[in-house]
Amino acid sequence: DSGVTQTPKHLITATGQRVTLRCSPRSGDLSVYWYQQSLDQGLQFLIQYYNGEERAKGNILERFSAQQFPDLHSELNLSSLELGDSALYFCASSRWTGGVLLNYGYTFGSGTRLTVV
Amino acid sequence: SQKIEQNSEALNIQEGKTATLTCNYTNYSPAYLQWYRQDPGRGPVFLLLIRENEKEKRKERLKVTFDTTLKQSLFHITASQPADSATYLCALEGGGFKTIFGAGTRLFVKA
């Protein structure tokens, strides 16, 4: 157990629907990052929050949005789902805005596997 | 444009040998570089971080080098074991607090 909790583990939904993915960061970590990993693709950075504020944005679609709540958990909302949105969605956390402290990297959750049918 | 390149072809080696994986980047000036291990269907696991002013970092059987002139990092696993079989990802701070990951190199260690 990495300490980063993602729910649900699996999600199957139809095109056009909306889903919410949830992430609880490791205790003490203020930064949360969302990544998308499609089949045989690398990790694509979506968005980062630090202590409730958006800090960095990647190639996140307008149909996707996220937020980080006062208790530091984060939600990624995906709407108007398309077949191509099927992927593993990972959340990671770290203690600092820059993502590193000494030799400390990111801690990833086990991911949510989204299947759009 | 900014690019991170890792060997897309899988690396097959015999148990006990040293595996060497390469990460090249262009149009980045990262302050640090990270290496992660990812098993199928699992989240990446942090292995090592090396800063721009460090030439080499070691942890047990792992060694990472970082050449900012060549814009390259090498990741070595000595005395490799079948349990080391996985995909290895390098990651750079891409500016603006974004950490960008390479596509990864699959390593297969045969007994």
CSV table of C-alpha atoms in Angstrom, one decimal, chain A residues 33 35 37 42-43 45 48 55-57 88 90 97-98 100-106 108-110 113, chain B residues 32 34 36 38 41-46 48-49 51 54 57 89 93 96-103:
chain,number,residue,atom,x,y,z
A,33,TYR,CA,-1.1,15.2,-9.6
A,35,TYR,CA,-2.0,11.4,-15.0
A,37,GLN,CA,-2.1,6.3,-19.2
A,42,GLY,CA,3.2,6.7,-21.5
A,43,LEU,CA,1.9,8.7,-18.6
A,45,PHE,CA,0.2,14.7,-17.2
A,48,GLN,CA,-1.6,19.4,-10.5
A,55,ARG,CA,-0.6,24.9,-9.9
A,56,ALA,CA,0.0,23.3,-13.3
A,57,LYS,CA,-2.0,22.1,-16.2
A,88,LEU,CA,-5.8,4.1,-16.5
A,90,PHE,CA,-3.4,7.7,-11.9
A,97,THR,CA,5.0,22.1,-4.9
A,98,GLY,CA,8.0,21.2,-7.0
A,100,VAL,CA,10.7,16.7,-4.6
A,101,LEU,CA,12.4,16.9,-1.3
A,102,LEU,CA,15.9,15.5,-1.1
A,103,ASN,CA,15.5,12.0,-2.6
A,104,TYR,CA,11.8,11.9,-2.3
A,105,GLY,CA,9.8,11.3,-5.5
A,106,TYR,CA,6.1,11.0,-6.3
A,108,PHE,CA,1.4,6.9,-7.0
A,109,GLY,CA,-1.9,5.3,-6.3
A,110,SER,CA,-2.9,2.0,-7.9
A,113,ARG,CA,-9.2,1.7,-14.9
B,32,TYR,CA,16.5,16.8,-11.5
B,34,GLN,CA,13.7,10.6,-11.6
B,36,TYR,CA,10.4,4.8,-11.7
B,38,GLN,CA,6.0,0.2,-13.3
B,41,GLY,CA,-1.6,-2.5,-14.4
B,42,ARG,CA,0.1,-0.9,-11.4
B,43,GLY,CA,1.1,2.6,-10.5
B,44,PRO,CA,4.8,3.6,-11.0
B,45,VAL,CA,7.0,3.2,-8.0
B,46,PHE,CA,9.8,5.8,-7.3
B,48,LEU,CA,15.9,7.2,-7.6
B,49,LEU,CA,16.2,10.9,-8.1
B,51,ARG,CA,20.0,16.4,-9.3
B,54,GLU,CA,25.1,15.2,-9.2
B,57,LYS,CA,23.6,8.2,-7.6
B,89,LEU,CA,10.3,5.2,-16.7
B,93,GLU,CA,10.6,18.4,-14.3
B,96,GLY,CA,6.0,25.1,-14.4
B,97,PHE,CA,5.8,22.3,-11.8
B,98,LYS,CA,5.0,19.7,-14.4
B,99,THR,CA,6.7,16.3,-14.2
B,100,ILE,CA,6.9,14.7,-17.6
B,101,PHE,CA,7.4,11.0,-18.0
B,102,GLY,CA,9.0,9.1,-20.8
B,103,ALA,CA,7.2,6.2,-22.5
